[in-house]
mmCIF file of N, CA and C in Angstrom:
data_model
loop_
_atom_site.group_PDB
_atom_site.id
_atom_site.type_symbol
_atom_site.label_atom_id
_atom_site.label_comp_id
_atom_site.label_asym_id
_atom_site.label_seq_id
_atom_site.Cartn_x
_atom_site.Cartn_y
_atom_site.Cartn_z
ATOM 1 N N MET A 1 -38.456 65.507 -5.731
ATOM 2 C CA MET A 1 -38.944 64.062 -5.541
ATOM 3 C C MET A 1 -40.075 64.236 -4.947
ATOM 4 N N LYS A 2 -41.287 63.047 -5.349
ATOM 5 C CA LYS A 2 -42.213 63.119 -4.796
ATOM 6 C C LYS A 2 -42.172 62.702 -3.722
ATOM 7 N N LYS A 3 -43.478 62.866 -2.423
ATOM 8 C CA LYS A 3 -43.424 62.058 -1.314
ATOM 9 C C LYS A 3 -44.911 61.486 -1.752
ATOM 10 N N ILE A 4 -44.110 60.054 -1.152
ATOM 11 C CA ILE A 4 -44.878 58.616 -1.495
ATOM 12 C C ILE A 4 -45.237 58.520 0.062
ATOM 13 N N GLY A 5 -46.378 58.197 -0.028
ATOM 14 C CA GLY A 5 -47.579 57.436 1.193
ATOM 15 C C GLY A 5 -47.166 56.050 0.827
ATOM 16 N N LEU A 6 -46.932 54.686 2.054
ATOM 17 C CA LEU A 6 -46.789 53.695 2.016
ATOM 18 C C LEU A 6 -47.925 52.611 2.759
ATOM 19 N N ILE A 7 -48.694 52.155 2.049
ATOM 20 C CA ILE A 7 -49.415 51.243 3.234
ATOM 21 C C ILE A 7 -49.150 50.010 3.591
ATOM 22 N N GLY A 8 -48.168 49.715 4.835
ATOM 23 C CA GLY A 8 -48.517 49.083 4.925
ATOM 24 C C GLY A 8 -48.726 47.660 6.057
ATOM 25 N N GLY A 9 -47.764 46.783 6.586
ATOM 26 C CA GLY A 9 -48.778 46.018 7.801
ATOM 27 C C GLY A 9 -49.167 44.662 6.601
ATOM 28 N N THR A 10 -48.793 44.594 6.251
ATOM 29 C CA THR A 10 -49.513 43.157 6.062
ATOM 30 C C THR A 10 -48.792 42.537 5.083
ATOM 31 N N SER A 11 -47.399 42.484 5.422
ATOM 32 C CA SER A 11 -46.796 41.949 6.636
ATOM 33 C C SER A 11 -46.000 43.064 7.275
ATOM 34 N N TRP A 12 -45.485 43.340 8.341
ATOM 35 C CA TRP A 12 -44.845 44.630 8.847
ATOM 36 C C TRP A 12 -43.152 44.070 8.418
ATOM 37 N N HIS A 13 -42.785 42.734 7.802
ATOM 38 C CA HIS A 13 -41.393 41.992 7.413
ATOM 39 C C HIS A 13 -41.377 43.059 5.724
ATOM 40 N N SER A 14 -42.472 42.560 4.801
ATOM 41 C CA SER A 14 -42.471 43.277 3.527
ATOM 42 C C SER A 14 -42.425 45.113 3.825
ATOM 43 N N THR A 15 -43.387 45.220 4.943
ATOM 44 C CA THR A 15 -43.118 47.291 4.490
ATOM 45 C C THR A 15 -41.388 47.517 4.670
ATOM 46 N N ILE A 16 -40.860 46.179 5.885
ATOM 47 C CA ILE A 16 -39.476 47.026 6.114
ATOM 48 C C ILE A 16 -38.787 47.272 4.771
ATOM 49 N N VAL A 17 -39.349 45.887 3.743
ATOM 50 C CA VAL A 17 -38.277 45.957 2.766
ATOM 51 C C VAL A 17 -39.018 46.903 1.556
ATOM 52 N N TYR A 18 -39.646 47.089 1.607
ATOM 53 C CA TYR A 18 -40.023 48.120 0.771
ATOM 54 C C TYR A 18 -39.176 49.920 0.969
ATOM 55 N N TYR A 19 -39.082 49.657 2.899
ATOM 56 C CA TYR A 19 -39.123 50.993 2.999
ATOM 57 C C TYR A 19 -37.394 50.865 3.033
ATOM 58 N N ARG A 20 -36.540 49.790 2.923
ATOM 59 C CA ARG A 20 -35.211 50.176 2.339
ATOM 60 C C ARG A 20 -34.698 50.141 1.481
ATOM 61 N N LEU A 21 -35.494 49.311 0.283
ATOM 62 C CA LEU A 21 -35.252 49.233 -1.427
ATOM 63 C C LEU A 21 -35.256 50.959 -1.394
ATOM 64 N N ILE A 22 -36.415 51.262 -1.359
ATOM 65 C CA ILE A 22 -37.139 52.855 -1.334
ATOM 66 C C ILE A 22 -35.818 53.844 -1.070
ATOM 67 N N ASN A 23 -35.650 53.698 0.288
ATOM 68 C CA ASN A 23 -34.378 54.485 0.354
ATOM 69 C C ASN A 23 -33.321 54.061 -0.504
ATOM 70 N N GLU A 24 -32.510 52.810 -0.409
ATOM 71 C CA GLU A 24 -31.138 52.631 -1.001
ATOM 72 C C GLU A 24 -31.296 52.996 -2.495
ATOM 73 N N MET A 25 -32.716 52.855 -3.144
ATOM 74 C CA MET A 25 -32.833 53.430 -4.653
ATOM 75 C C MET A 25 -32.529 54.636 -4.892
ATOM 76 N N VAL A 26 -33.025 55.667 -3.812
ATOM 77 C CA VAL A 26 -32.907 57.222 -3.680
ATOM 78 C C VAL A 26 -31.056 57.814 -3.810
ATOM 79 N N GLY A 27 -31.055 56.648 -2.598
ATOM 80 C CA GLY A 27 -29.774 57.237 -2.438
ATOM 81 C C GLY A 27 -28.907 56.682 -3.879
ATOM 82 N N ARG A 28 -28.838 56.124 -4.602
ATOM 83 C CA ARG A 28 -28.654 56.005 -5.416
ATOM 84 C C ARG A 28 -28.544 56.546 -7.113
ATOM 85 N N LYS A 29 -29.565 57.414 -6.759
ATOM 86 C CA LYS A 29 -29.817 58.371 -7.701
ATOM 87 C C LYS A 29 -29.528 59.832 -7.452
ATOM 88 N N ILE A 30 -29.388 59.952 -6.144
ATOM 89 C CA ILE A 30 -29.119 61.853 -5.584
ATOM 90 C C ILE A 30 -28.016 62.170 -4.244
ATOM 91 N N GLY A 31 -27.493 60.602 -4.288
ATOM 92 C CA GLY A 31 -26.963 60.295 -3.112
ATOM 93 C C GLY A 31 -27.174 59.887 -1.905
ATOM 94 N N ALA A 32 -26.246 59.401 -0.953
ATOM 95 C CA ALA A 32 -26.445 58.964 0.266
ATOM 96 C C ALA A 32 -26.679 59.448 1.093
ATOM 97 N N GLN A 33 -26.530 60.761 0.794
ATOM 98 C CA GLN A 33 -26.484 62.028 2.072
ATOM 99 C C GLN A 33 -28.208 62.770 2.152
ATOM 100 N N ALA A 34 -29.155 62.298 1.290
ATOM 101 C CA ALA A 34 -30.211 62.217 1.335
ATOM 102 C C ALA A 34 -31.238 61.429 1.413
ATOM 103 N N ASN A 35 -32.007 60.982 1.930
ATOM 104 C CA ASN A 35 -33.404 60.268 1.682
ATOM 105 C C ASN A 35 -34.630 60.968 1.504
ATOM 106 N N PRO A 36 -35.496 60.052 0.476
ATOM 107 C CA PRO A 36 -37.213 60.626 -0.141
ATOM 108 C C PRO A 36 -37.624 60.711 1.449
ATOM 109 N N GLU A 37 -39.026 61.630 1.097
ATOM 110 C CA GLU A 37 -40.021 61.938 2.194
ATOM 111 C C GLU A 37 -41.039 60.355 2.231
ATOM 112 N N LEU A 38 -41.661 60.011 2.994
ATOM 113 C CA LEU A 38 -42.306 59.014 3.061
ATOM 114 C C LEU A 38 -43.134 58.856 4.287
ATOM 115 N N ILE A 39 -44.287 58.651 4.332
ATOM 116 C CA ILE A 39 -45.785 58.933 4.963
ATOM 117 C C ILE A 39 -46.142 57.261 5.120
ATOM 118 N N ILE A 40 -45.869 56.583 6.228
ATOM 119 C CA ILE A 40 -46.006 54.943 6.255
ATOM 120 C C ILE A 40 -46.977 55.123 7.356
ATOM 121 N N TYR A 41 -48.193 54.426 6.471
ATOM 122 C CA TYR A 41 -49.028 53.993 7.560
ATOM 123 C C TYR A 41 -49.418 52.305 7.313
ATOM 124 N N SER A 42 -49.324 52.077 8.881
ATOM 125 C CA SER A 42 -48.868 50.476 8.955
ATOM 126 C C SER A 42 -50.410 50.085 9.723
ATOM 127 N N LEU A 43 -51.491 48.843 8.703
ATOM 128 C CA LEU A 43 -52.129 48.704 9.248
ATOM 129 C C LEU A 43 -52.142 47.597 9.839
ATOM 130 N N ASN A 44 -53.309 46.925 10.836
ATOM 131 C CA ASN A 44 -52.965 45.909 11.657
ATOM 132 C C ASN A 44 -53.417 44.455 10.279
ATOM 133 N N ILE A 45 -52.831 43.439 10.183
ATOM 134 C CA ILE A 45 -52.509 42.073 9.080
ATOM 135 C C ILE A 45 -54.102 40.887 9.022
ATOM 136 N N GLU A 46 -54.721 41.484 10.774
ATOM 137 C CA GLU A 46 -55.941 40.632 10.806
ATOM 138 C C GLU A 46 -56.910 40.774 9.837
ATOM 139 N N LEU A 47 -56.710 42.146 9.439
ATOM 140 C CA LEU A 47 -57.741 42.732 8.395
ATOM 141 C C LEU A 47 -58.002 42.057 7.583
ATOM 142 N N MET A 48 -57.272 41.127 6.936
ATOM 143 C CA MET A 48 -56.081 40.827 5.512
ATOM 144 C C MET A 48 -56.905 39.092 5.774
ATOM 145 N N ARG A 49 -56.880 38.221 7.521
ATOM 146 C CA ARG A 49 -57.152 37.562 7.692
ATOM 147 C C ARG A 49 -58.310 37.306 7.585
ATOM 148 N N GLU A 50 -59.400 38.512 7.654
ATOM 149 C CA GLU A 50 -60.669 38.068 7.906
ATOM 150 C C GLU A 50 -61.484 37.497 6.466
ATOM 151 N N GLN A 51 -60.823 37.841 5.323
ATOM 152 C CA GLN A 51 -61.223 37.733 3.941
ATOM 153 C C GLN A 51 -62.360 38.044 3.415
ATOM 154 N N ASN A 52 -62.527 39.483 4.281
ATOM 155 C CA ASN A 52 -63.214 40.081 3.866
ATOM 156 C C ASN A 52 -63.769 41.231 2.860
ATOM 157 N N LYS A 53 -64.233 41.196 1.654
ATOM 158 C CA LYS A 53 -63.437 41.769 0.631
ATOM 159 C C LYS A 53 -63.811 43.582 0.709
ATOM 160 N N GLU A 54 -64.986 43.700 0.858
ATOM 161 C CA GLU A 54 -65.843 44.763 1.292
ATOM 162 C C GLU A 54 -65.105 45.417 2.449
ATOM 163 N N LYS A 55 -64.357 44.800 3.460
ATOM 164 C CA LYS A 55 -63.692 45.644 3.986
ATOM 165 C C LYS A 55 -62.477 45.967 4.240
ATOM 166 N N ILE A 56 -61.732 44.990 3.568
ATOM 167 C CA ILE A 56 -60.187 45.736 3.176
ATOM 168 C C ILE A 56 -60.639 46.361 1.945
ATOM 169 N N ASN A 57 -61.723 46.409 0.524
ATOM 170 C CA ASN A 57 -61.729 47.644 -0.013
ATOM 171 C C ASN A 57 -61.989 49.149 0.550
ATOM 172 N N ASN A 58 -62.541 48.844 1.779
ATOM 173 C CA ASN A 58 -63.179 50.455 2.278
ATOM 174 C C ASN A 58 -61.938 50.717 3.083
ATOM 175 N N LYS A 59 -61.429 50.063 3.787
ATOM 176 C CA LYS A 59 -60.540 50.011 4.535
ATOM 177 C C LYS A 59 -59.271 50.695 3.634
ATOM 178 N N TYR A 60 -58.412 50.086 2.718
ATOM 179 C CA TYR A 60 -57.842 50.743 1.798
ATOM 180 C C TYR A 60 -57.996 51.783 1.144
ATOM 181 N N LEU A 61 -59.201 51.838 0.716
ATOM 182 C CA LEU A 61 -59.782 53.672 0.250
ATOM 183 C C LEU A 61 -59.418 54.729 1.892
ATOM 184 N N GLU A 62 -59.815 53.786 2.774
ATOM 185 C CA GLU A 62 -59.751 54.771 4.049
ATOM 186 C C GLU A 62 -58.385 55.464 4.167
ATOM 187 N N ILE A 63 -57.596 54.612 3.846
ATOM 188 C CA ILE A 63 -55.596 55.082 4.098
ATOM 189 C C ILE A 63 -55.551 55.691 3.122
ATOM 190 N N ALA A 64 -55.923 55.650 2.177
ATOM 191 C CA ALA A 64 -55.510 55.829 1.049
ATOM 192 C C ALA A 64 -55.519 57.827 0.963
ATOM 193 N N ARG A 65 -56.847 57.424 1.398
ATOM 194 C CA ARG A 65 -57.359 59.263 1.667
ATOM 195 C C ARG A 65 -56.446 59.836 2.471
ATOM 196 N N ILE A 66 -56.404 59.275 3.790
ATOM 197 C CA ILE A 66 -55.553 59.747 4.970
ATOM 198 C C ILE A 66 -54.148 60.012 4.439
ATOM 199 N N LEU A 67 -53.597 59.204 3.356
ATOM 200 C CA LEU A 67 -52.036 59.179 2.378
ATOM 201 C C LEU A 67 -52.099 60.536 2.187
ATOM 202 N N GLU A 68 -53.146 60.705 0.618
ATOM 203 C CA GLU A 68 -53.311 62.214 0.470
ATOM 204 C C GLU A 68 -53.446 63.078 1.042
ATOM 205 N N THR A 69 -54.650 63.215 1.660
ATOM 206 C CA THR A 69 -54.511 64.550 2.784
ATOM 207 C C THR A 69 -53.287 65.079 3.112
ATOM 208 N N ALA A 70 -52.522 64.196 3.912
ATOM 209 C CA ALA A 70 -51.540 64.179 4.467
ATOM 210 C C ALA A 70 -50.441 64.442 3.288
ATOM 211 N N GLY A 71 -50.916 64.703 2.360
ATOM 212 C CA GLY A 71 -49.214 65.163 0.985
ATOM 213 C C GLY A 71 -49.010 64.092 0.261
ATOM 214 N N ALA A 72 -49.091 62.480 0.589
ATOM 215 C CA ALA A 72 -48.924 61.938 -0.605
ATOM 216 C C ALA A 72 -49.226 61.914 -1.676
ATOM 217 N N GLU A 73 -47.876 61.962 -2.457
ATOM 218 C CA GLU A 73 -48.150 62.432 -4.280
ATOM 219 C C GLU A 73 -48.463 60.978 -5.065
ATOM 220 N N ALA A 74 -48.456 59.885 -4.153
ATOM 221 C CA ALA A 74 -48.326 58.026 -4.981
ATOM 222 C C ALA A 74 -48.673 57.754 -3.970
ATOM 223 N N LEU A 75 -49.225 56.428 -4.068
ATOM 224 C CA LEU A 75 -48.955 55.088 -3.073
ATOM 225 C C LEU A 75 -48.191 54.122 -3.184
ATOM 226 N N VAL A 76 -47.799 53.819 -2.234
ATOM 227 C CA VAL A 76 -47.297 51.916 -2.871
ATOM 228 C C VAL A 76 -48.084 51.486 -1.494
ATOM 229 N N ILE A 77 -48.538 49.835 -1.849
ATOM 230 C CA ILE A 77 -48.589 49.010 -1.234
ATOM 231 C C ILE A 77 -47.876 47.900 -0.731
ATOM 232 N N CYS A 78 -47.211 47.559 0.182
ATOM 233 C CA CYS A 78 -46.079 47.140 0.934
ATOM 234 C C CYS A 78 -46.509 45.814 1.110
ATOM 235 N N ALA A 79 -46.814 44.757 -0.063
ATOM 236 C CA ALA A 79 -46.785 43.538 -0.143
ATOM 237 C C ALA A 79 -47.948 42.971 -1.404
ATOM 238 N N ASN A 80 -47.718 42.175 -1.584
ATOM 239 C CA ASN A 80 -48.799 41.149 -3.251
ATOM 240 C C ASN A 80 -49.919 41.631 -2.994
ATOM 241 N N THR A 81 -51.142 40.924 -1.701
ATOM 242 C CA THR A 81 -51.905 39.990 -1.512
ATOM 243 C C THR A 81 -53.198 41.298 -2.068
ATOM 244 N N PRO A 82 -52.406 42.537 -0.677
ATOM 245 C CA PRO A 82 -53.472 43.239 -0.942
ATOM 246 C C PRO A 82 -53.428 44.552 -2.139
ATOM 247 N N HIS A 83 -52.664 44.396 -3.156
ATOM 248 C CA HIS A 83 -53.175 44.810 -4.436
ATOM 249 C C HIS A 83 -54.090 44.581 -5.362
ATOM 250 N N MET A 84 -54.589 43.431 -4.726
ATOM 251 C CA MET A 84 -56.214 43.144 -4.948
ATOM 252 C C MET A 84 -57.110 44.593 -5.107
ATOM 253 N N VAL A 85 -57.229 45.101 -4.055
ATOM 254 C CA VAL A 85 -57.916 46.990 -3.463
ATOM 255 C C VAL A 85 -57.363 47.724 -4.970
ATOM 256 N N TYR A 86 -56.926 47.552 -5.896
ATOM 257 C CA TYR A 86 -56.329 48.982 -6.824
ATOM 258 C C TYR A 86 -57.372 48.827 -7.379
ATOM 259 N N ASP A 87 -57.910 48.260 -8.699
ATOM 260 C CA ASP A 87 -59.237 48.042 -9.000
ATOM 261 C C ASP A 87 -60.131 49.404 -8.273
ATOM 262 N N PHE A 88 -60.807 49.180 -6.727
ATOM 263 C CA PHE A 88 -61.694 49.608 -6.223
ATOM 264 C C PHE A 88 -60.920 50.950 -5.747
ATOM 265 N N VAL A 89 -59.770 51.659 -5.291
ATOM 266 C CA VAL A 89 -59.314 51.729 -4.971
ATOM 267 C C VAL A 89 -58.893 53.261 -5.533
ATOM 268 N N GLN A 90 -58.084 53.659 -6.612
ATOM 269 C CA GLN A 90 -57.548 54.209 -7.630
ATOM 270 C C GLN A 90 -58.520 55.288 -8.714
ATOM 271 N N PRO A 91 -59.588 54.365 -8.594
ATOM 272 C CA PRO A 91 -60.602 55.390 -9.495
ATOM 273 C C PRO A 91 -60.972 56.975 -8.542
ATOM 274 N N GLN A 92 -61.185 56.436 -6.896
ATOM 275 C CA GLN A 92 -61.662 57.790 -6.070
ATOM 276 C C GLN A 92 -60.550 58.379 -5.406
ATOM 277 N N ILE A 93 -59.535 58.035 -5.813
ATOM 278 C CA ILE A 93 -58.351 58.992 -5.166
ATOM 279 C C ILE A 93 -58.101 59.678 -6.597
ATOM 280 N N ASP A 94 -57.233 61.046 -6.144
ATOM 281 C CA ASP A 94 -56.193 61.909 -6.887
ATOM 282 C C ASP A 94 -55.062 61.831 -7.466
ATOM 283 N N ILE A 95 -54.179 60.458 -6.499
ATOM 284 C CA ILE A 95 -53.126 60.274 -6.399
ATOM 285 C C ILE A 95 -52.244 58.553 -6.903
ATOM 286 N N PRO A 96 -51.586 58.622 -8.179
ATOM 287 C CA PRO A 96 -51.530 57.365 -8.282
ATOM 288 C C PRO A 96 -51.601 56.619 -7.152
ATOM 289 N N VAL A 97 -51.289 55.066 -7.256
ATOM 290 C CA VAL A 97 -50.820 54.183 -6.943
ATOM 291 C C VAL A 97 -49.904 52.943 -8.063
ATOM 292 N N LEU A 98 -48.876 53.005 -7.093
ATOM 293 C CA LEU A 98 -48.237 52.412 -8.248
ATOM 294 C C LEU A 98 -48.097 50.845 -8.012
ATOM 295 N N HIS A 99 -49.126 50.254 -9.268
ATOM 296 C CA HIS A 99 -49.261 49.134 -8.784
ATOM 297 C C HIS A 99 -48.583 48.193 -9.173
ATOM 298 N N ILE A 100 -47.956 47.103 -8.350
ATOM 299 C CA ILE A 100 -46.848 46.081 -8.767
ATOM 300 C C ILE A 100 -46.838 45.542 -9.800
ATOM 301 N N ALA A 101 -48.113 44.916 -9.871
ATOM 302 C CA ALA A 101 -48.768 44.008 -11.652
ATOM 303 C C ALA A 101 -48.351 45.349 -13.357
ATOM 304 N N ASP A 102 -48.226 46.469 -13.118
ATOM 305 C CA ASP A 102 -47.177 47.543 -13.864
ATOM 306 C C ASP A 102 -45.988 47.528 -13.457
ATOM 307 N N ALA A 103 -45.879 47.183 -12.629
ATOM 308 C CA ALA A 103 -43.818 47.352 -12.811
ATOM 309 C C ALA A 103 -43.855 45.724 -13.333
ATOM 310 N N ILE A 104 -44.271 44.738 -13.310
ATOM 311 C CA ILE A 104 -43.853 43.407 -13.585
ATOM 312 C C ILE A 104 -43.802 43.140 -14.702
ATOM 313 N N GLY A 105 -45.375 43.926 -15.181
ATOM 314 C CA GLY A 105 -45.714 43.621 -16.855
ATOM 315 C C GLY A 105 -44.747 44.463 -17.610
ATOM 316 N N LYS A 106 -43.989 46.082 -17.214
ATOM 317 C CA LYS A 106 -43.433 46.415 -18.188
ATOM 318 C C LYS A 106 -41.607 46.248 -17.957
ATOM 319 N N GLU A 107 -40.958 45.258 -16.577
ATOM 320 C CA GLU A 107 -40.158 44.492 -17.384
ATOM 321 C C GLU A 107 -39.727 43.077 -17.993
ATOM 322 N N ALA A 108 -41.380 42.481 -17.658
ATOM 323 C CA ALA A 108 -41.425 41.347 -18.642
ATOM 324 C C ALA A 108 -41.556 41.756 -20.118
ATOM 325 N N LYS A 109 -42.294 43.124 -20.271
ATOM 326 C CA LYS A 109 -42.026 43.362 -21.786
ATOM 327 C C LYS A 109 -40.923 43.257 -22.457
ATOM 328 N N LYS A 110 -39.991 44.047 -21.452
ATOM 329 C CA LYS A 110 -38.375 45.022 -21.563
ATOM 330 C C LYS A 110 -37.518 43.765 -22.101
ATOM 331 N N GLN A 111 -37.956 42.743 -20.889
ATOM 332 C CA GLN A 111 -36.972 41.075 -21.308
ATOM 333 C C GLN A 111 -37.747 40.699 -23.059
ATOM 334 N N ASP A 112 -38.667 40.690 -22.897
ATOM 335 C CA ASP A 112 -39.960 40.383 -24.320
ATOM 336 C C ASP A 112 -40.235 38.778 -23.548
ATOM 337 N N ILE A 113 -40.555 38.335 -21.942
ATOM 338 C CA ILE A 113 -41.803 37.523 -21.446
ATOM 339 C C ILE A 113 -43.005 37.534 -21.663
ATOM 340 N N LYS A 114 -43.147 36.473 -22.674
ATOM 341 C CA LYS A 114 -44.563 36.535 -22.791
ATOM 342 C C LYS A 114 -45.765 35.916 -22.023
ATOM 343 N N THR A 115 -45.195 34.791 -21.374
ATOM 344 C CA THR A 115 -46.095 34.025 -19.829
ATOM 345 C C THR A 115 -44.953 34.266 -18.839
ATOM 346 N N LEU A 116 -45.964 34.149 -17.979
ATOM 347 C CA LEU A 116 -45.362 34.381 -16.274
ATOM 348 C C LEU A 116 -45.374 33.628 -15.338
ATOM 349 N N GLY A 117 -44.895 33.271 -14.193
ATOM 350 C CA GLY A 117 -45.258 32.780 -13.492
ATOM 351 C C GLY A 117 -45.472 32.975 -12.021
ATOM 352 N N LEU A 118 -46.498 32.980 -10.961
ATOM 353 C CA LEU A 118 -46.427 33.896 -9.635
ATOM 354 C C LEU A 118 -46.326 32.792 -8.537
ATOM 355 N N LEU A 119 -44.920 33.510 -7.737
ATOM 356 C CA LEU A 119 -45.122 32.585 -6.854
ATOM 357 C C LEU A 119 -45.550 33.116 -5.925
ATOM 358 N N GLY A 120 -46.289 32.498 -4.531
ATOM 359 C CA GLY A 120 -46.425 33.340 -3.384
ATOM 360 C C GLY A 120 -46.680 31.895 -2.155
ATOM 361 N N ASN A 121 -46.938 33.313 -0.990
ATOM 362 C CA ASN A 121 -47.428 32.053 0.429
ATOM 363 C C ASN A 121 -48.097 33.010 1.293
#
């Protein structure tokens, strides 16, 4: 099983949901007696509130590199909005960012859905 790095904190509420769902999914696959190795980096949500795209990109790249150095073999961003950093961060690290848009696209294709509407707050 791969060690996953989680970038959370934007918001901590969604970080909890990601953590719980990953553990539940792994429990269903390998049994409730085990859990996955996860590394969580929780950043301050104030970074996102500043709306400085360059600063946000650079911070996420810094965090991605920290998690990669710590042994993460893939990264998950535990909220929707921060996925805006994907195109900046992914080419500059050697591990995959498991991008939410890829998962949504794969599921839409599986269900033969051609038009999607996204809701958020």
